[in-house]
Structures are given as structure tokens and as C-alpha cells.
PDB file of C-alpha atoms in Angstrom:
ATOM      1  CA  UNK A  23     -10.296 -15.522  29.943  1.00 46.00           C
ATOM      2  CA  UNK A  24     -10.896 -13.688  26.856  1.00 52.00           C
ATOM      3  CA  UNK A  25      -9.028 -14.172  23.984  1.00 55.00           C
ATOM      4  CA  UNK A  26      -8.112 -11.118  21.685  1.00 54.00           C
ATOM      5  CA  UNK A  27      -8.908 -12.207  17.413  1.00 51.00           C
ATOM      6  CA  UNK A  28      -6.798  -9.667  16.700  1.00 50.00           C
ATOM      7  CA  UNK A  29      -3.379  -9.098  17.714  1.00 60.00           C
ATOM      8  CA  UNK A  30      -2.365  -5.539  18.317  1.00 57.00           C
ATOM      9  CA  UNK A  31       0.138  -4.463  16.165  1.00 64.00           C
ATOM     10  CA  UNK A  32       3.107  -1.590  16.490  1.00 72.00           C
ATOM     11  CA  UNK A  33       3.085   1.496  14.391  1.00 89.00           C
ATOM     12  CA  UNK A  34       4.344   0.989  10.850  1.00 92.00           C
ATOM     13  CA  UNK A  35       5.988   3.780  10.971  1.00 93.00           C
ATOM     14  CA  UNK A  36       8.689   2.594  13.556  1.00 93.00           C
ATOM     15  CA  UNK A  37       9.352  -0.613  10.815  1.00 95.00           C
ATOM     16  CA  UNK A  38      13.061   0.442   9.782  1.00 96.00           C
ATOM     17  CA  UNK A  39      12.401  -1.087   5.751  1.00 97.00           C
ATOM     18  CA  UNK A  40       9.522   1.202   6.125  1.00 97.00           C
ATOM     19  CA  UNK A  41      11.725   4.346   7.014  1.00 97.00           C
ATOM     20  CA  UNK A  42      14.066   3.747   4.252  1.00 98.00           C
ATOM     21  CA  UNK A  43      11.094   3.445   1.658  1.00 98.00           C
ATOM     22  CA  UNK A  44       9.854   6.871   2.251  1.00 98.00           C
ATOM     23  CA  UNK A  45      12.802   8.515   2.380  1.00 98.00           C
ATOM     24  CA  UNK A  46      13.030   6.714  -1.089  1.00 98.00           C
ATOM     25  CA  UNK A  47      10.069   8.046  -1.970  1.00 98.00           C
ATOM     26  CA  UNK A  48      11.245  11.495  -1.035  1.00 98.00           C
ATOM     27  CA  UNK A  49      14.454  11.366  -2.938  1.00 98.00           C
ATOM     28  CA  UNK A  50      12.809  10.148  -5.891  1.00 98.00           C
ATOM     29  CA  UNK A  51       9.846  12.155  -5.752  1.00 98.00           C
ATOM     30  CA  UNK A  52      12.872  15.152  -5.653  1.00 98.00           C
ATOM     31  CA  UNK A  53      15.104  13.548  -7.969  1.00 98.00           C
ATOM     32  CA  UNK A  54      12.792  13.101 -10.954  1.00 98.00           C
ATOM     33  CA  UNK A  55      11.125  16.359 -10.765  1.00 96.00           C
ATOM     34  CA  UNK A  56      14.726  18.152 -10.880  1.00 97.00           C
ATOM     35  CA  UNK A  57      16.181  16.073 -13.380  1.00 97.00           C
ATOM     36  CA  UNK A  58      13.886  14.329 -15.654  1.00 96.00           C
ATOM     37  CA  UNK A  59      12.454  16.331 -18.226  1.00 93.00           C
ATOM     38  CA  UNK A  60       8.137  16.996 -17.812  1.00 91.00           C
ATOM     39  CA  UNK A  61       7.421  15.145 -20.920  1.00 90.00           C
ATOM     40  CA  UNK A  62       8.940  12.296 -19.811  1.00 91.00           C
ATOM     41  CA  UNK A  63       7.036   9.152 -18.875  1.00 93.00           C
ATOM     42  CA  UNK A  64       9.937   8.147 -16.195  1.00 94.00           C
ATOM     43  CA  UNK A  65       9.144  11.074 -13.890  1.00 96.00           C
ATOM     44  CA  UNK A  66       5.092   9.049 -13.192  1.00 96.00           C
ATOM     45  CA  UNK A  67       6.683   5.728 -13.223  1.00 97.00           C
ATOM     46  CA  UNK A  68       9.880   6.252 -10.957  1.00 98.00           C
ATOM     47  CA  UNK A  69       7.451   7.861  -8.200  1.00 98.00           C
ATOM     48  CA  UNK A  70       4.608   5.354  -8.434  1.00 98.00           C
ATOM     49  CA  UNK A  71       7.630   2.556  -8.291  1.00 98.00           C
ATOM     50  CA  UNK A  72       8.775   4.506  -5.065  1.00 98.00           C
ATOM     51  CA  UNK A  73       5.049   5.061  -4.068  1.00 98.00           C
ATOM     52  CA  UNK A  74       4.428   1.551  -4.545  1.00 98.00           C
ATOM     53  CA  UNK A  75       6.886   0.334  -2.176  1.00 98.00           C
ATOM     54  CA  UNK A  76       6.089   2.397   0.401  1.00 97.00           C
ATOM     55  CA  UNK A  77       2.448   2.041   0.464  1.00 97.00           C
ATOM     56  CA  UNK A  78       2.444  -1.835  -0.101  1.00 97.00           C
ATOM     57  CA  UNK A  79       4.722  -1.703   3.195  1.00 96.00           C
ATOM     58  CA  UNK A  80       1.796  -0.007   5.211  1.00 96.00           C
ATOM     59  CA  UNK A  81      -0.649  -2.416   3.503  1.00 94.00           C
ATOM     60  CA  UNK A  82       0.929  -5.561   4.286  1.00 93.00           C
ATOM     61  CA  UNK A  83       1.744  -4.479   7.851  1.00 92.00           C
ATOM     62  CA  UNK A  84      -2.300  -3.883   8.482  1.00 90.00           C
ATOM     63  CA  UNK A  85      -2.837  -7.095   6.721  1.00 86.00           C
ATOM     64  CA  UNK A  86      -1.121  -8.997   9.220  1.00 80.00           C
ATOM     65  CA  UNK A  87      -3.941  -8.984  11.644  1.00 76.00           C
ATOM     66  CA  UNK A  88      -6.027 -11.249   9.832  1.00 77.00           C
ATOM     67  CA  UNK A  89      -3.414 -13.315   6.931  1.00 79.00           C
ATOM     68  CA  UNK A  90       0.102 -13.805   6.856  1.00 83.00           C
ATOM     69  CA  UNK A  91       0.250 -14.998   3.405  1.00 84.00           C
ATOM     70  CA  UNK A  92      -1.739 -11.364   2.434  1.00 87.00           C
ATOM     71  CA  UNK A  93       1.419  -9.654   4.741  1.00 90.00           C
ATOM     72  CA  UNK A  94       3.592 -11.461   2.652  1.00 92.00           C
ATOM     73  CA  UNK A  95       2.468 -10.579  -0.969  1.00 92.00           C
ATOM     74  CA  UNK A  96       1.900  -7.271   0.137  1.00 94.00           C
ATOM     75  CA  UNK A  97       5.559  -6.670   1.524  1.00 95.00           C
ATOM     76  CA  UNK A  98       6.653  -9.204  -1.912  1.00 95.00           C
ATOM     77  CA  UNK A  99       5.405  -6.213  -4.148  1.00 97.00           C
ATOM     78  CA  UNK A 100       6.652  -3.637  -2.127  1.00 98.00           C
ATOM     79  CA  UNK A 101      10.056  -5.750  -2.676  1.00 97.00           C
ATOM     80  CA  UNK A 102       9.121  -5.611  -6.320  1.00 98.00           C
ATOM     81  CA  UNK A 103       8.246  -2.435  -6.879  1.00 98.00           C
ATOM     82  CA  UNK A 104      11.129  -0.951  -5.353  1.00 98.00           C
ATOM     83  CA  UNK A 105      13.429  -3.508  -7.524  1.00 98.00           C
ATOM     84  CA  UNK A 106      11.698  -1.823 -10.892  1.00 98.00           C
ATOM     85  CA  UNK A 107      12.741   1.708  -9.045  1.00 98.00           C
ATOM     86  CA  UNK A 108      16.179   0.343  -8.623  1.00 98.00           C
ATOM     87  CA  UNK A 109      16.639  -0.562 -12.890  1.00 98.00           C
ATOM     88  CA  UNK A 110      15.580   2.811 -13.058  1.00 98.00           C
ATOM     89  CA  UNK A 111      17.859   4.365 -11.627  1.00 98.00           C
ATOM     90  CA  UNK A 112      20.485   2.439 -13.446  1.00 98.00           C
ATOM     91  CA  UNK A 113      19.332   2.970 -16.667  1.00 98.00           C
ATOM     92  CA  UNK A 114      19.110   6.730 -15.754  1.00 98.00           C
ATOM     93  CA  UNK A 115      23.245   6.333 -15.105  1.00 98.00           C
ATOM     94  CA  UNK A 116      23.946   4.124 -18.057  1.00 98.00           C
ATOM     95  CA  UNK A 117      21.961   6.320 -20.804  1.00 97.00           C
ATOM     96  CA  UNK A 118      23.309   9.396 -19.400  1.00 98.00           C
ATOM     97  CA  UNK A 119      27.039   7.808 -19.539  1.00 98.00           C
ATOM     98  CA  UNK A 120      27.104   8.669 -15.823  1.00 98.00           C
ATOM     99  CA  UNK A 121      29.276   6.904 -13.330  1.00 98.00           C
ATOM    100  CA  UNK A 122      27.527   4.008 -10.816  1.00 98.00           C
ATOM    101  CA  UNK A 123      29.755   3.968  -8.197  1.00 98.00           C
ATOM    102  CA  UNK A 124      31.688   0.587  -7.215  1.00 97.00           C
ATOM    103  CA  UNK A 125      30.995  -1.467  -4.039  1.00 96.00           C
ATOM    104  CA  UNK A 126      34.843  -1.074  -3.005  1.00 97.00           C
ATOM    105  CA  UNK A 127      34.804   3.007  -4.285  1.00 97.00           C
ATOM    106  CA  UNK A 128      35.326   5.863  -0.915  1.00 97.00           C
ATOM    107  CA  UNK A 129      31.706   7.434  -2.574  1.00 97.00           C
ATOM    108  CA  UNK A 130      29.692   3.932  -1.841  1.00 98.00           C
ATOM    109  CA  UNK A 131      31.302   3.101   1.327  1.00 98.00           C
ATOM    110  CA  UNK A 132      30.078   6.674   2.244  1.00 98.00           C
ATOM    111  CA  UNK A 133      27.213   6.186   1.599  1.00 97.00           C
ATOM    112  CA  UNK A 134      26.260   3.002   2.482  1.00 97.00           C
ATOM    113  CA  UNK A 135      27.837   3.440   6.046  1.00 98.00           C
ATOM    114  CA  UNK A 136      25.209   6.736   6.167  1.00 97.00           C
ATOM    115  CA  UNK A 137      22.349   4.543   4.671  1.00 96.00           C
ATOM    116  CA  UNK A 138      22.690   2.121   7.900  1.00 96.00           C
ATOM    117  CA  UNK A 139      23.180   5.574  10.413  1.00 96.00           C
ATOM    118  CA  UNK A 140      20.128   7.381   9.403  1.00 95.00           C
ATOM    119  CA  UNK A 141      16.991   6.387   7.963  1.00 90.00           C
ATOM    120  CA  UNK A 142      15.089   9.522   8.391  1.00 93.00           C
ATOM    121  CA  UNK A 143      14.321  11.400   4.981  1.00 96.00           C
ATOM    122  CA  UNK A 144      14.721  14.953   6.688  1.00 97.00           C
ATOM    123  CA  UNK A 145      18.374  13.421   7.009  1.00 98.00           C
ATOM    124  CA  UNK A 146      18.741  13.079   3.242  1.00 98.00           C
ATOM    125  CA  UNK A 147      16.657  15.654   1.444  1.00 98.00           C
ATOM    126  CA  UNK A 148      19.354  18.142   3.323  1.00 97.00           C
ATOM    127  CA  UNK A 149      22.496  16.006   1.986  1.00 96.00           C
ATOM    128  CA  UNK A 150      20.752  15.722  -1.833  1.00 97.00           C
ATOM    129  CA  UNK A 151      19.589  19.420  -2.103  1.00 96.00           C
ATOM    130  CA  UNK A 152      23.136  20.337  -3.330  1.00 96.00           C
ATOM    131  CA  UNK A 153      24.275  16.953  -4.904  1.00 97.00           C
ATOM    132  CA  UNK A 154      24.736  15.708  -8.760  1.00 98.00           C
ATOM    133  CA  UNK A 155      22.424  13.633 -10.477  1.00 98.00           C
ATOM    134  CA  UNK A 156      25.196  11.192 -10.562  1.00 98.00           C
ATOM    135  CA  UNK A 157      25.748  11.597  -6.851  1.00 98.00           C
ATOM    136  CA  UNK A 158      21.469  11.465  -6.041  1.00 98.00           C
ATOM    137  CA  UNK A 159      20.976   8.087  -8.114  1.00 98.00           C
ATOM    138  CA  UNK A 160      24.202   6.276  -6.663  1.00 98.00           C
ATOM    139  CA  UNK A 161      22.663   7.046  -3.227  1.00 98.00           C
ATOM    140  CA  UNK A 162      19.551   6.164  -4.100  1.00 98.00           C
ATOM    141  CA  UNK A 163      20.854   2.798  -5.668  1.00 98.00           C
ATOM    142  CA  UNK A 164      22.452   1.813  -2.292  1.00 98.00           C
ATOM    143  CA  UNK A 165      19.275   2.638  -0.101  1.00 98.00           C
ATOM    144  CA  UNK A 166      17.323   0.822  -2.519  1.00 98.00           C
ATOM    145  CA  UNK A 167      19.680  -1.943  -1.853  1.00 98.00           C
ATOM    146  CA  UNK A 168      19.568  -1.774   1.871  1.00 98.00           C
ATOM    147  CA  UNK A 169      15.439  -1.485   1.814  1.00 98.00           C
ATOM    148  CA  UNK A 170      15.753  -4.755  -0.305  1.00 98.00           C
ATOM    149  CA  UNK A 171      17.447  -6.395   2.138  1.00 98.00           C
ATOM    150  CA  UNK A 172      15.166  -5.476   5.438  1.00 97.00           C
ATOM    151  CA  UNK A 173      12.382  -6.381   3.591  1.00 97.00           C
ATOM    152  CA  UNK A 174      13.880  -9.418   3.236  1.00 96.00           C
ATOM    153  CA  UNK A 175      14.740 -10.065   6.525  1.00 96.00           C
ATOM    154  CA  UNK A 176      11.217  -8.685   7.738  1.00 94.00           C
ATOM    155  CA  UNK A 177       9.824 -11.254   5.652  1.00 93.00           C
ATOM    156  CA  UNK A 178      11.575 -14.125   6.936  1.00 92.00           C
ATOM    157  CA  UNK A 179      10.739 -13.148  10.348  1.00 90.00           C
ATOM    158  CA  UNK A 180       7.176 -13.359   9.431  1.00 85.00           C
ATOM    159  CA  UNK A 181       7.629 -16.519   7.668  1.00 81.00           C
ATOM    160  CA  UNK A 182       8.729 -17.754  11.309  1.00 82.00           C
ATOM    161  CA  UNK A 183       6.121 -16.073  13.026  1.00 76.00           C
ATOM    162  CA  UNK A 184       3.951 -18.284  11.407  1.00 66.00           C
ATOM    163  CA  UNK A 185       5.820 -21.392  11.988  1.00 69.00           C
ATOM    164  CA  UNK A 186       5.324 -20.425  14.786  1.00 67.00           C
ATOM    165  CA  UNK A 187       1.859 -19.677  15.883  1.00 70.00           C
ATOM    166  CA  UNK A 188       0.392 -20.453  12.774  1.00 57.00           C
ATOM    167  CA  UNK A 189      -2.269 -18.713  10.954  1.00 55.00           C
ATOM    168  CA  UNK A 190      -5.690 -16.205  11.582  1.00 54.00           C
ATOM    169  CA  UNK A 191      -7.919 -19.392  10.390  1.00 58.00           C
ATOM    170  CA  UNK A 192      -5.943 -21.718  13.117  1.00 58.00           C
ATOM    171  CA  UNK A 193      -6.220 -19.159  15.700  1.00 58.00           C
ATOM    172  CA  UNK A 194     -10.100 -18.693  14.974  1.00 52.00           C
ATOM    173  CA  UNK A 195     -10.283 -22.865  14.942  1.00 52.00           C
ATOM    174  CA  UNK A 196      -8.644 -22.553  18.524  1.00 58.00           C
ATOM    175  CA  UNK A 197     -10.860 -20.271  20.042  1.00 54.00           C
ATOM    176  CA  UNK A 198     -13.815 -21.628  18.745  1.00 53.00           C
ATOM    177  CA  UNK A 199     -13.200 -25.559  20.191  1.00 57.00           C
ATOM    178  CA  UNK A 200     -12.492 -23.671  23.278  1.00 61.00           C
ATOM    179  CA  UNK A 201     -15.809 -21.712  23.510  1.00 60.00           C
ATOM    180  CA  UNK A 202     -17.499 -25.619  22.847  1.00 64.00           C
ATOM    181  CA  UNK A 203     -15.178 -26.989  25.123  1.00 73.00           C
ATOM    182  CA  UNK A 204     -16.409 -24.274  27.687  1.00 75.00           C
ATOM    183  CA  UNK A 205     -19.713 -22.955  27.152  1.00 71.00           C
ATOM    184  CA  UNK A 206     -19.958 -21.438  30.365  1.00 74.00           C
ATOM    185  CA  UNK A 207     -16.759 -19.130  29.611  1.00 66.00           C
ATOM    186  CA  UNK A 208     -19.085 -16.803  26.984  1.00 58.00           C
TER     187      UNK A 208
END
């Protein structure tokens, strides 16, 4: 029996951290242009932050045929890049003396009870389109939150996964011994 090196993977596009990045990505990508001034650096590093931590989630996930510990980094900087997005938001709010809403506030539970309903950006772009800055970063804050946390959970999955079944190198070990174990079965 043939053994496949390469494990067929799903679509990274049905990965739900990966859902809520890009629809990060949108709302950034929407929210800077609208509210940032053009001269200002921000704009360029809030989207490549946003960028970043959707792309490295793509990355990582095709990376995951062949290394788990190159899945891992990958999805670490996503993680990381996405935490940098996060501060800027924040400062956006504190400069601007605007209001970050509190865990226990009706505006975050709101939110954050949408943010686990709907993870489609088509979802969001029509809610934003008529919000506050205020209201756009506060939103953003708490799906940047609940990406964080997926990708955390994603990871530790992984980090079983390996456990597991171990690693590409193991698996090539395995199928090698068996093809000198069995010479007839090439």
C-alpha cells in the first residue's frame, strides 16, 4: 500500500481564526483610510499589521505539509502581528481621548456576542459603514481579541497533532524502513 508524503490539507479559508483575520484586515484596511490622515505613517503600518496576520495564517497553514514547527512560527507571527494591530488601535483611542469600551459595558457585550455569531467581513463592513471611529476601533479591539484567542487554540491543537503523529522527518524515516523492510512493495 502506498503511503501519501503529504497529507492533504482543508481549505484555509474554512479556518475560523482565519475568517476573523480578514475581516480584520477589511475593517482596518477601511478604518485607516477614513480616519487617519494620508500623511500619516499609521495608515501603512496598521494594514501591513492586519496584512500580516492574515497572510502568515495562509502561510503557516501550507507549511504544515512538510514542518510543524514552520506551521507554528508562521501562525506565532500572525499572533504577533495582529497583537502590534491591537496597541494600535488603543493608542488610536487613548491619543484621541476616545472611549475603549469596558468588558462588563452593553457596547462590548454587543459586540463580542456578534464577534462569536459572524465571522464573515461582508457581515461587518455593512455594520461599520455608518459607525464612529470610537465605535470601529472598540470592535475591532474585541475581534482582535477573539482572533488571538483561536489562534491560540489552533496552535495548541497542532502542538498535539504532533504529539501525536510526530513530525514530516519521522514520517519520511517511517516510510523509508518500510520500503527496506519491503523491497518488493516499490
Amino acid at each position: 500500500m502506498e503511503q501519501a508524503i503529504l497529507k492533504r490539507r482543508g481549505n484555509y479559508r474554512d479556518l475560523l481564526c482565519y475568517c476573523k483575520a480578514e475581516t480584520i484586515y477589511d475593517i482596518t484596511y477601511f478604518f485607516a483610510n477614513k480616519f487617519l490622515k494620508s500623511s500619516d505613517r499609521t495608515i501603512d503600518q496598521m494594514i501591513q499589521a492586519a496584512r500580516s496576520g492574515k497572510q502568515n495564517i495562509i502561510e503557516g497553514y501550507a507549511a504544515s505539509a512538510t514542518s510543524i514547527e514552520t506551521e507554528l512560527r508562521l501562525f506565532n507571527v500572525a499572533k504577533s502581528s495582529l497583537k502590534e494591530l491591537l496597541a494600535d488601535y488603543e493608542d488610536y483611542l487613548r491619543t484621541r481621548g476616545l472611549r475603549r469600551w469596558e468588558e462588563d459595558s452593553i457596547e462590548f457585550k454587543k459586540a463580542q456576542e456578534l464577534g462569536k455569531e459572524h465571522d464573515d467581513s461582508a457581515f461587518w463592513m455593512e455594520i461599520i459603514q455608518t459607525r464612529s471611529d470610537e465605535t470601529i476601533a472598540n470592535i475591532a479591539i474585541i475581534l482582535l481579541f477573539q482572533t488571538d484567542y483561536l489562534i491560540y487554540k489552533f496552535t495548541n491543537g497542532v502542538g498535539k497533532r504532533f504529539e501525536k503523529e510526530g513530525g514530516f522527518r519521522e514520517k519520511l524515516s517511517k516510510i523509508r524502513k518500510n520500503a527496506i523492510k519491503n523491497p518488493n512493495n516499490l
